[in-house]
CSV table of C-alpha atoms in Angstrom, one decimal:
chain,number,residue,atom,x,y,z
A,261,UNK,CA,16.3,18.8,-52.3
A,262,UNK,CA,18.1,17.6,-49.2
A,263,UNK,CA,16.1,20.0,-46.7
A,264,UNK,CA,12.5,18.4,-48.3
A,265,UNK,CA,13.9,14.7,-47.6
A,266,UNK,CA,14.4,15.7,-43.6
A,267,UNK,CA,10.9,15.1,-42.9
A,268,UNK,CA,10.4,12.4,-45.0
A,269,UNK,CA,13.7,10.6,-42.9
A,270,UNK,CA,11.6,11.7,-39.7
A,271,UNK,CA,8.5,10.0,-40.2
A,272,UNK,CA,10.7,6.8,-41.1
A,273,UNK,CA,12.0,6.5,-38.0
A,274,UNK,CA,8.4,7.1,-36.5
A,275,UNK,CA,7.7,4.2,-38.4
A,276,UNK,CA,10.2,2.2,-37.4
A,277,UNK,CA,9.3,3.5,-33.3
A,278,UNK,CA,5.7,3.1,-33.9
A,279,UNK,CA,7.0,-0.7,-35.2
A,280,UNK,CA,9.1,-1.4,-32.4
A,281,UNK,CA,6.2,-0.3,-29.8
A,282,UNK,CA,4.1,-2.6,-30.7
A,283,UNK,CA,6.0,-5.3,-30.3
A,284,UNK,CA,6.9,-3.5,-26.9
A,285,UNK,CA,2.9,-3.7,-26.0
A,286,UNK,CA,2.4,-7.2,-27.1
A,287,UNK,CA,5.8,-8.8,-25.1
A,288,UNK,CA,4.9,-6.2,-22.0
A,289,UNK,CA,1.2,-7.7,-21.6
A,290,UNK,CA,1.8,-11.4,-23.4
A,291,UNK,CA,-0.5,-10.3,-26.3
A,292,UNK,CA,-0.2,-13.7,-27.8
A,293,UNK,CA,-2.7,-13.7,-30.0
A,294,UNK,CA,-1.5,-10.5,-31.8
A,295,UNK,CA,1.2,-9.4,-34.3
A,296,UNK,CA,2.4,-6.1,-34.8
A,297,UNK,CA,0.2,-5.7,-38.0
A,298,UNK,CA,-2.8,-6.3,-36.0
A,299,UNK,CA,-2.1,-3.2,-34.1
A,300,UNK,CA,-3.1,0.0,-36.1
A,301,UNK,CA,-1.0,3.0,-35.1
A,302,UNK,CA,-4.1,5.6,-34.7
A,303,UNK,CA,-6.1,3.3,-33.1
A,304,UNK,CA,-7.3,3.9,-29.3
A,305,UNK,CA,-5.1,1.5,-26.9
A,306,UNK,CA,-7.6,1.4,-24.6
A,307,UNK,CA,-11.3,1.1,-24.0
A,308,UNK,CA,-12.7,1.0,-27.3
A,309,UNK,CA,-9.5,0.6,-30.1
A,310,UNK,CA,-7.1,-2.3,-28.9
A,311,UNK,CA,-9.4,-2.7,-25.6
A,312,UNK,CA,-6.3,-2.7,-22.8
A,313,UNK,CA,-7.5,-1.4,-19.4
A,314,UNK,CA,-5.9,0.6,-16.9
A,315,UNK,CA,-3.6,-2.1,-15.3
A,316,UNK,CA,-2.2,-2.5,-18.6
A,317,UNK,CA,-1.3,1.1,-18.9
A,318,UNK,CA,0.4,0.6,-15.2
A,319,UNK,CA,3.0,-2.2,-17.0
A,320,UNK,CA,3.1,-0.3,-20.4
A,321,UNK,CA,4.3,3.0,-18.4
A,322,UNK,CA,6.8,0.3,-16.2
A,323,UNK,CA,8.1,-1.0,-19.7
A,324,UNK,CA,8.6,2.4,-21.4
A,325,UNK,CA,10.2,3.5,-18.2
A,326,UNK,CA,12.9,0.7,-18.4
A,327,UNK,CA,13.1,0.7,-22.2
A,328,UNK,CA,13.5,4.2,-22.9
A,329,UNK,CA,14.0,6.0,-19.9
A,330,UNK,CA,11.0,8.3,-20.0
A,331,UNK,CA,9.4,10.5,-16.7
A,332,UNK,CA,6.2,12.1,-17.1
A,333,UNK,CA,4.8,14.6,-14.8
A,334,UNK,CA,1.9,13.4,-12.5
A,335,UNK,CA,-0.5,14.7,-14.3
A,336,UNK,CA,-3.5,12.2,-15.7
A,337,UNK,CA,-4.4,14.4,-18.3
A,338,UNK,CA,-1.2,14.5,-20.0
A,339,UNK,CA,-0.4,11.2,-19.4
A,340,UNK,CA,-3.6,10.0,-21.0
A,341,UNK,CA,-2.9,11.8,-24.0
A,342,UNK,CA,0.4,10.4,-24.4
A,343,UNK,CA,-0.7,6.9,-24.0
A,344,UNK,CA,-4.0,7.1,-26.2
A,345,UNK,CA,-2.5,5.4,-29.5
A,346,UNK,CA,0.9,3.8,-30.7
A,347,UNK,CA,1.6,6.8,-32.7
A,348,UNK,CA,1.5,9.3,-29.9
A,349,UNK,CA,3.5,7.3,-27.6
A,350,UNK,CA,6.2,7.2,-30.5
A,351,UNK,CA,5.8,10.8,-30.5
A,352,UNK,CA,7.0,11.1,-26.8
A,353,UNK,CA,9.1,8.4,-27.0
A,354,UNK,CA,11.3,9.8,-30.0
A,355,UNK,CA,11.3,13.3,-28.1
A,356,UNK,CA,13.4,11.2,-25.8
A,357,UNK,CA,15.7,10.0,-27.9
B,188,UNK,CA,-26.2,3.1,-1.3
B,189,UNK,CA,-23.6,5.8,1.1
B,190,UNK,CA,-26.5,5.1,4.0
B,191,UNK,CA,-24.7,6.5,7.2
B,192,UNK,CA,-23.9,3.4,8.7
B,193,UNK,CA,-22.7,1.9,5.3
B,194,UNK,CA,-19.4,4.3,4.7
B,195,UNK,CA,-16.1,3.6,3.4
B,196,UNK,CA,-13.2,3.4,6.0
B,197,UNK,CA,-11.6,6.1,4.3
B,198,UNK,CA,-14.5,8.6,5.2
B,199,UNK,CA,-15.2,7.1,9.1
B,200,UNK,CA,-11.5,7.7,9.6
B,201,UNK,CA,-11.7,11.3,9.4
B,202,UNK,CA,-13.5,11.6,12.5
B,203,UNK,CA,-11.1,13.6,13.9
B,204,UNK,CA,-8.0,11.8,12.9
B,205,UNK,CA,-6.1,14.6,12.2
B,206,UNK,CA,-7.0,17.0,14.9
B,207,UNK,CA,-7.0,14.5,17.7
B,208,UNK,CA,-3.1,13.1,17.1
B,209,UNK,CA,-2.0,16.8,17.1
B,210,UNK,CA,-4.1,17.5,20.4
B,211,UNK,CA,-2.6,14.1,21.8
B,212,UNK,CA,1.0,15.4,20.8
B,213,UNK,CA,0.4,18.4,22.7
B,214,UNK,CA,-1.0,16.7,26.0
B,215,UNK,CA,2.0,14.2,26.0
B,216,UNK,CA,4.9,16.9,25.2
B,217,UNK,CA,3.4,19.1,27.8
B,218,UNK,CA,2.1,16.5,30.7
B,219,UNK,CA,4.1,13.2,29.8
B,220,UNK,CA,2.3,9.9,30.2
B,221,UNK,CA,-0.1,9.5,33.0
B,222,UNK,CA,-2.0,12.7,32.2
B,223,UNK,CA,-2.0,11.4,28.3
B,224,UNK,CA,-4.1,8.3,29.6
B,225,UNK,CA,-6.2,10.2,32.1
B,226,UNK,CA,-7.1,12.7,28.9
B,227,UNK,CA,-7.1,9.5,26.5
B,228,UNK,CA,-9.7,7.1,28.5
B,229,UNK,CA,-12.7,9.8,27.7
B,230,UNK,CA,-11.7,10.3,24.8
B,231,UNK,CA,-11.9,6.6,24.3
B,232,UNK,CA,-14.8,6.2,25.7
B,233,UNK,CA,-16.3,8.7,23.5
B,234,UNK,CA,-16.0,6.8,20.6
B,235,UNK,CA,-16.1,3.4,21.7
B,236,UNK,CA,-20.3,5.0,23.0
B,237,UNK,CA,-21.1,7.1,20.1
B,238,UNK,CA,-19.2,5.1,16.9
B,239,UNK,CA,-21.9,2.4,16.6
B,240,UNK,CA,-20.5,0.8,13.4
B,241,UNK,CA,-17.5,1.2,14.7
B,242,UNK,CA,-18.3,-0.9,17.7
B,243,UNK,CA,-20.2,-3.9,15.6
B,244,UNK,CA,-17.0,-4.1,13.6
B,245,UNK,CA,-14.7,-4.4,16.5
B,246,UNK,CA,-17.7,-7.5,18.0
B,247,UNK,CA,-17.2,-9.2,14.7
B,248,UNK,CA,-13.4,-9.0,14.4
B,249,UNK,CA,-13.0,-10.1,17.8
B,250,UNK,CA,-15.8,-13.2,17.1
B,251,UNK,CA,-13.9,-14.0,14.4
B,252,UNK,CA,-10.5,-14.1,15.8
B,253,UNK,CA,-11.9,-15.9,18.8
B,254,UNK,CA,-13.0,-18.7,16.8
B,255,UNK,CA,-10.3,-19.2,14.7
B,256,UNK,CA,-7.9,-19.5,17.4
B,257,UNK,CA,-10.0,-22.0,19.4
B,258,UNK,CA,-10.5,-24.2,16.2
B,259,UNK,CA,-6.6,-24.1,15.8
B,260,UNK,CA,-5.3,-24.5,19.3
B,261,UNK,CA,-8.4,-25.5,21.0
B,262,UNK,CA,-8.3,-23.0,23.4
B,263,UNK,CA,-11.2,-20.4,23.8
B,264,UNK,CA,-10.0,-16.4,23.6
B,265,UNK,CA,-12.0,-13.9,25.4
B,266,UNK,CA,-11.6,-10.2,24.1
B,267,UNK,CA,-13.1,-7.5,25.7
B,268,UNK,CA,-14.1,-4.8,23.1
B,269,UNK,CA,-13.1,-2.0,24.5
B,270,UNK,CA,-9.5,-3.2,24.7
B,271,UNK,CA,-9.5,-2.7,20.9
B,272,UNK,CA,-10.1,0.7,21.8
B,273,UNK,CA,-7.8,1.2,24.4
B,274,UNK,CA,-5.0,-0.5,22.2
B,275,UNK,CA,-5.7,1.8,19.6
B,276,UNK,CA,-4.8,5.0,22.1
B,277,UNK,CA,-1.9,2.9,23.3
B,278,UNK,CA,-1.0,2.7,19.6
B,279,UNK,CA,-1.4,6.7,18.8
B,280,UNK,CA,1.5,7.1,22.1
B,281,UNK,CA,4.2,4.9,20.3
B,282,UNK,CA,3.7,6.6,17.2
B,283,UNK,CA,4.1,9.8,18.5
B,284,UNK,CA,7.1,8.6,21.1
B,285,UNK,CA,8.2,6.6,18.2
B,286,UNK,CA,8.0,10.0,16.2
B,287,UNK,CA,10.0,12.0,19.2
B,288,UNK,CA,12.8,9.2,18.9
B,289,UNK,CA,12.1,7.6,22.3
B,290,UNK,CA,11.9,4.0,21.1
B,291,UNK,CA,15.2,3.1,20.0
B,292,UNK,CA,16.4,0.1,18.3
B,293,UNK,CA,17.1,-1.4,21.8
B,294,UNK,CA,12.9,-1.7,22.4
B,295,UNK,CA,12.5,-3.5,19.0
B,296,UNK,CA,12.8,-7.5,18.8
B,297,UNK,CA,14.4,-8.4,15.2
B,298,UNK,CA,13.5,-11.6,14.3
B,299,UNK,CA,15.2,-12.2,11.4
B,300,UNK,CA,17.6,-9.7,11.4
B,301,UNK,CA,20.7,-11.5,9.6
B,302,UNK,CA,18.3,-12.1,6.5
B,303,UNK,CA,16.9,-8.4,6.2
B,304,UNK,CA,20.6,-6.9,6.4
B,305,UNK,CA,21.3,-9.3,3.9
B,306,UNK,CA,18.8,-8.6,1.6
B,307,UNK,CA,18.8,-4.6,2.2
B,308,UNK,CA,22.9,-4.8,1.3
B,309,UNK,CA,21.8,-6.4,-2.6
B,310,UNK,CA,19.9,-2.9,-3.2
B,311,UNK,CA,17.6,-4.7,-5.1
B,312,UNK,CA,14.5,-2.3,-3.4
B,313,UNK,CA,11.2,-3.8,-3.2
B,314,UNK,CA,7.8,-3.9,-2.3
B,315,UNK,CA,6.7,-4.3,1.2
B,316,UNK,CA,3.2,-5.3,2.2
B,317,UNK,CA,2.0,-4.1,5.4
B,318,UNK,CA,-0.8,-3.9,7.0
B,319,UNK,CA,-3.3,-2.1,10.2
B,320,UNK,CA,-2.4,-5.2,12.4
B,321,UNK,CA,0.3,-3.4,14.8
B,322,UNK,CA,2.2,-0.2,14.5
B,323,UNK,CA,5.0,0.5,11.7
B,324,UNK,CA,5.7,3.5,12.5
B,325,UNK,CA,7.4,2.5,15.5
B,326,UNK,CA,9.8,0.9,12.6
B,327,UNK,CA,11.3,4.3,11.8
B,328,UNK,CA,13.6,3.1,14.7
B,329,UNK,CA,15.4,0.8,12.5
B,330,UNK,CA,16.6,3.7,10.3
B,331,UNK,CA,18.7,4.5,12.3
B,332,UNK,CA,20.7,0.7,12.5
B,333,UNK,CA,19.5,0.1,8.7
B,334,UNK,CA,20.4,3.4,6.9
B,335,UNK,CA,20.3,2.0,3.5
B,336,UNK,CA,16.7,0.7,4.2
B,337,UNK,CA,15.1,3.8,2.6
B,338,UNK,CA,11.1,3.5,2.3
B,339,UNK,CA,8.4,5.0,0.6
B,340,UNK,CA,5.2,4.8,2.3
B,341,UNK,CA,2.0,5.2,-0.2
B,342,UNK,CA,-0.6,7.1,1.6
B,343,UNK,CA,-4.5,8.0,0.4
B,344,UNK,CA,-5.9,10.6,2.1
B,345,UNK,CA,-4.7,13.9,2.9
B,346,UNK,CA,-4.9,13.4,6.3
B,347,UNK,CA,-1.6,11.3,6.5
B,348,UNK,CA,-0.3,13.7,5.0
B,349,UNK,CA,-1.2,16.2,7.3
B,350,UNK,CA,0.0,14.2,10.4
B,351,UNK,CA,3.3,13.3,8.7
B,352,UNK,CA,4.0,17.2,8.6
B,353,UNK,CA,2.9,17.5,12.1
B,354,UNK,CA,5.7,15.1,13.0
B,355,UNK,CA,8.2,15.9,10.9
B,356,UNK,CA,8.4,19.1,12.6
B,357,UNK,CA,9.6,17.3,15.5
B,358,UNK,CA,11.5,14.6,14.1
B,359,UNK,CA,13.1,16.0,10.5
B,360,UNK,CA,15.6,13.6,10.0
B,361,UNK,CA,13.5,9.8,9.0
B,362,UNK,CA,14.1,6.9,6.8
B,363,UNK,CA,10.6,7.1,5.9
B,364,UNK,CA,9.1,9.2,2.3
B,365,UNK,CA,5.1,9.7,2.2
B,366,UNK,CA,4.3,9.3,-1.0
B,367,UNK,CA,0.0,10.9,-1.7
B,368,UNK,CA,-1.7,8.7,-3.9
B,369,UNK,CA,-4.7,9.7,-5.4
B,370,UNK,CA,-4.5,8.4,-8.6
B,371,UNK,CA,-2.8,5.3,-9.9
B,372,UNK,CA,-1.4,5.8,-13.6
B,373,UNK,CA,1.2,5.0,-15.3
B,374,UNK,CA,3.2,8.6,-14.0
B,375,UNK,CA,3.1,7.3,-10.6
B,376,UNK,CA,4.0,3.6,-11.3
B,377,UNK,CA,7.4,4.8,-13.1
B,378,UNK,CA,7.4,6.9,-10.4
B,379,UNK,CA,7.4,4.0,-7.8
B,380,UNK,CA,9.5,2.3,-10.3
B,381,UNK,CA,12.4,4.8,-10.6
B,382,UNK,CA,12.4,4.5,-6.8
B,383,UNK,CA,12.9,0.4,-6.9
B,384,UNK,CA,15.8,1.0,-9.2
B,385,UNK,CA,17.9,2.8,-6.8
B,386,UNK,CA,17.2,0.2,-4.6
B,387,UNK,CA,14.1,2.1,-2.6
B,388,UNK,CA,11.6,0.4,-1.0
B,389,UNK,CA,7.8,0.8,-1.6
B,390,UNK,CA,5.4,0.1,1.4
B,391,UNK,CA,1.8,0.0,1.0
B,392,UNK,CA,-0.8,-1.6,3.3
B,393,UNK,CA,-3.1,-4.3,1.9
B,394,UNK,CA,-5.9,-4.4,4.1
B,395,UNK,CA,-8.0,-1.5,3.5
B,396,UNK,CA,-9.7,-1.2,-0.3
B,397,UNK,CA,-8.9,2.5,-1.4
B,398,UNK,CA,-10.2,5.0,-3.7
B,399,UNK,CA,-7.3,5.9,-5.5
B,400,UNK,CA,-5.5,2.4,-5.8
B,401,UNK,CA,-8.6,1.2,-8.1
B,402,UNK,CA,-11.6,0.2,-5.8
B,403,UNK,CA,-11.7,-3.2,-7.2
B,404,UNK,CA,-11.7,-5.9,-4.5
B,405,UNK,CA,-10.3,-9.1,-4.1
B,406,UNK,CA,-12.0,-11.8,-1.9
B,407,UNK,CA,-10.2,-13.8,0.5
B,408,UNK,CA,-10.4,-16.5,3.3
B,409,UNK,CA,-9.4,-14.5,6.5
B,410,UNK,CA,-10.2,-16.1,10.2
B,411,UNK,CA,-12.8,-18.6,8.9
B,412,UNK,CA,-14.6,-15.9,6.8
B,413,UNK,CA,-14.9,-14.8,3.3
B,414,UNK,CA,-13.2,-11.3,3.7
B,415,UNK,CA,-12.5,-8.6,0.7
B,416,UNK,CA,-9.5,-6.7,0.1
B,417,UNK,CA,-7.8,-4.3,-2.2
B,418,UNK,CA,-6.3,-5.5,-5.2
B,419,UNK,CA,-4.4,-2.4,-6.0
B,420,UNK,CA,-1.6,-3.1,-3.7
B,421,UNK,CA,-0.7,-6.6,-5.3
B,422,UNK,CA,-1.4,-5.3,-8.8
B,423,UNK,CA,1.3,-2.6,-8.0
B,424,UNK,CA,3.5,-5.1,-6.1
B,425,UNK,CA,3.1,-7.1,-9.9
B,426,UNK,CA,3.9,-4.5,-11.6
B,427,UNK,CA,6.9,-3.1,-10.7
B,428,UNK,CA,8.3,-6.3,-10.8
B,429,UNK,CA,10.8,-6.3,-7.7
B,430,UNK,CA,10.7,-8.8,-4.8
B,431,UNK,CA,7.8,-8.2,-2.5
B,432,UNK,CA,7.7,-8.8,1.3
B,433,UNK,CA,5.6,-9.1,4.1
B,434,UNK,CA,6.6,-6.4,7.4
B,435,UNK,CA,5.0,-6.1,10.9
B,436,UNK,CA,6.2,-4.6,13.7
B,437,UNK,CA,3.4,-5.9,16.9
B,438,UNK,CA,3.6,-5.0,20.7
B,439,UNK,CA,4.3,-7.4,23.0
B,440,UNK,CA,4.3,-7.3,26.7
B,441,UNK,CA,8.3,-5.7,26.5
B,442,UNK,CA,8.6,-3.6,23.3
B,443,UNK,CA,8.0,-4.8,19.8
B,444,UNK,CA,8.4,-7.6,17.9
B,445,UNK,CA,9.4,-6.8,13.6
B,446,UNK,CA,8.8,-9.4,11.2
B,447,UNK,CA,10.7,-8.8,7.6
B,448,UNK,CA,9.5,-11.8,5.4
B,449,UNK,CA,10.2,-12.7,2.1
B,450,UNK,CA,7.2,-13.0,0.1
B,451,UNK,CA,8.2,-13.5,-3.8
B,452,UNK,CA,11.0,-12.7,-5.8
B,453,UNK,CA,8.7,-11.2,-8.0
B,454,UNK,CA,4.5,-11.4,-8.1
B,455,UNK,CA,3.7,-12.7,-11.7
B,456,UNK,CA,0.3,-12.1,-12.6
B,457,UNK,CA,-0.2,-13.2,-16.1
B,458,UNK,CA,-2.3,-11.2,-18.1
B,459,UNK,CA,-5.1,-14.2,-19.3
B,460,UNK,CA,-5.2,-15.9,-15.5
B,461,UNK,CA,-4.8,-12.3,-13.8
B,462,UNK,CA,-7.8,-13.2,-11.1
B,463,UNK,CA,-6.6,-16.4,-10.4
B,464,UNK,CA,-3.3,-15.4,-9.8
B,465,UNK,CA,-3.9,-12.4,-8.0
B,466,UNK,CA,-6.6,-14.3,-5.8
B,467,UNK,CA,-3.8,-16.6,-4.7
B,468,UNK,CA,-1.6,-14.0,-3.6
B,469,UNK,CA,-4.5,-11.9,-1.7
B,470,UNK,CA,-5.0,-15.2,0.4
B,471,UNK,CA,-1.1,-15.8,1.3
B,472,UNK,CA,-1.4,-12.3,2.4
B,473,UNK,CA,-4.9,-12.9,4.1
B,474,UNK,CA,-2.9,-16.3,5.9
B,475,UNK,CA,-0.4,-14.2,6.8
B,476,UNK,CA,-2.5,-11.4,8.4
B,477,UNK,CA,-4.5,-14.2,10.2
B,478,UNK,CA,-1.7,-15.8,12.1
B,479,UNK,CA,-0.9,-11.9,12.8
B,480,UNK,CA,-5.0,-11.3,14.1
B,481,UNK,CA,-4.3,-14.3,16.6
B,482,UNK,CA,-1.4,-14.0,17.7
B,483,UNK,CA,-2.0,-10.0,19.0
B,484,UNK,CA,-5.7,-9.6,18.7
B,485,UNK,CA,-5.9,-6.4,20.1
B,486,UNK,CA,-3.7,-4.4,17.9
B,487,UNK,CA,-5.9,-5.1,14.8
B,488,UNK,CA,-6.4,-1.4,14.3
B,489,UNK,CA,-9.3,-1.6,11.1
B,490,UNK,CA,-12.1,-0.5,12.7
B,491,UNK,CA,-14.7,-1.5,10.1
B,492,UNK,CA,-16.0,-4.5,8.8
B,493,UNK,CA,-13.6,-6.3,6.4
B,494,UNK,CA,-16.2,-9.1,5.8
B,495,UNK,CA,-18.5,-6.8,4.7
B,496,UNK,CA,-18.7,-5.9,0.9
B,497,UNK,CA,-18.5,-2.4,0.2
């Protein structure tokens, strides 16, 4: 009983990450315009998707940095990966916490 | 659109860059400084004959320059274009004497001193924008006075890189970090930022556009003509949010003259008037590197055509 509810009490605090991102993104790049519901957590961030661009991945990885702390190796391909939708960046950022 | 007399600095400068400092190293250690010339003015000449683009670039700069300075102070400049040249080889000596630790702080004219000691002591790190007007390598000098100053220099091409080891193997101990940058992503700016918070510096120069620091360009007014420039530096300088200053270190008849000058305490470039914004500070930077251009003409050390659009 208590062992099934773990993963259920994991992907609430996802939530509540993926939650908190977004209105990480929208104060880091004075998204105005947008509310945290606007932003869908699969949803490309850039290009296509939310349509940032590549400065705005620059002050995203400046305001994670400060936030929570986190290094990643220089190496584009990861970083990209990391950074493609809310959800994945929760997923780094709670493997930092 | 790459025709052969239509490159990007970053390719003309590898004509022999790399080679030609280490063979110039060698002549001076071995031979000191009046053989260095004698084996310098060929290869001087060389280029100055054979590096046609080279030599239309170094006309126009010096046209330019000319003219700005006569419509400020009234007074005509005449430049001779292979000075440029010659400047240039006097310029690869005091980095490589600067290098061996033969210009001490005693050759190096402080002009606001007080202020940059001031400012280094708060450990608030920074970025510093520098440019090809001058030599700031000869600034490694001030590590020694200025321990706490520690910088990080961004460098694009591998052949900085190359040199740097070359003269680190005769001067180990230095104040001064090379940082590669072929890519900008968000790695490298927390990177860059990390660095700021323990109160590093970061020094990149702002007058060559660059592969790796997004090849967009920024125009600006520089000595009476629309010139383009890089906007990767400011956008960094923006983005790591940290106070950003302006550094030259010129030649003047006795030693050198450093300028350390405040620029911003921070660069805000808001996301919905981002070209406006960052326009403004390209052309206090472009203002800044004019009154540089006229006041030491000769050590303008971008030999390609900044008014040119790439």
């Amino acid at each position: 009983m208590y062992l099934s509810k773990l993963p259920l009490l994991k992907d609430i605090a996802l939530k509540d990450l993926e939650l908190e991102l977004k209105t990480l993104i929208i104060e880091t790049l004075n998204l105005e315009d947008l509310t945290p519901a606007d932003i869908i957590s699969d949803d490309a961030l850039f290009g296509e998707g939310l349509g940032l661009d590549s400065i705005d991945a620059l002050e995203l990885g400046v305001a994670l940095k400060k936030q929570y702390n986190i290094t990643l190796d220089a190496d584009s391909e990861e970083t990209r990966a990391h950074f493609a939708s809310v959800s994945a960046l929760a997923k780094l950022v709670s493997s930092y916490q | 659109m790459t025709k052969p007399d239509n490159l990007h600095w970053s390719k003309i400068n590898e004509r022999g860059s790399s080679i030609g400092m280490s063979l110039l190293l060698f002549i001076y250690t071995l031979f000191g400084k009046p053989l260095f010339y004698l084996i310098l003015l060929p290869v001087l000449l060389y280029f100055y004959v054979t590096g046609k683009q080279q030599r239309h670039a170094v006309s126009k700069f010096q046209a330019n320059v000319s003219l700005a300075t006569e419509n400020r102070t009234g007074n005509k400049l005449k430049l001779i274009p292979f000075m440029q040249y010659f400047e240039f080889g006097r310029s690869a000596l005091d980095k490589v004497t600067a290098w061996m630790g033969k210009i001490g702080i005693e050759d190096i004219t402080f002009n606001n001193k007080p202020q940059m000691l001031e400012i280094v002591a708060e450990q608030k790190g920074g970025v510093i924008l520098t440019s090809h007007l001058g030599n700031m390598e000869v600034c490694r000098a001030l590590s020694e006075e200025v321990p706490q100053l520690k910088v990080n220099a961004l460098v694009h091409t591998q052949n900085a890189v190359k040199f740097n080891q070359l003269l680190q193997s005769i001067s180990p101990t230095s104040g001064i970090n090379l940082i590669e940058v072929n890519d900008m992503g968000p790695e490298t700016a927390m990177k860059l930022f990390d660095k700021i918070e323990q109160g590093e510096y970061i020094a990149i120069v702002g007058d060559r556009t660059s592969i790796a620091l997004h090849n967009r360009i920024v125009e600006a007014e520089f000595l009476g003509e629309t010139a383009y420039f890089p906007e990767g530096p400011f956008i960094l300088a923006s983005i790591l949010k940290s106070p950003v200053y302006f550094m030259s270190c010129v030649r003047e008849s006795k030693g050198f003259s450093v300028d350390f000058i405040p620029y911003k305490d921070k660069l805000i470039l808001k996301r919905n008037q981002r070209q406006e914004s960052l326009k403004e500070a390209v052309q206090d930077y472009a203002d800044w590197l004019s009154d540089l251009a006229m006041k030491a003409p000769y050590q303008w050390f971008n030999f390609f055509d900044i008014w040119q659009k790439k």
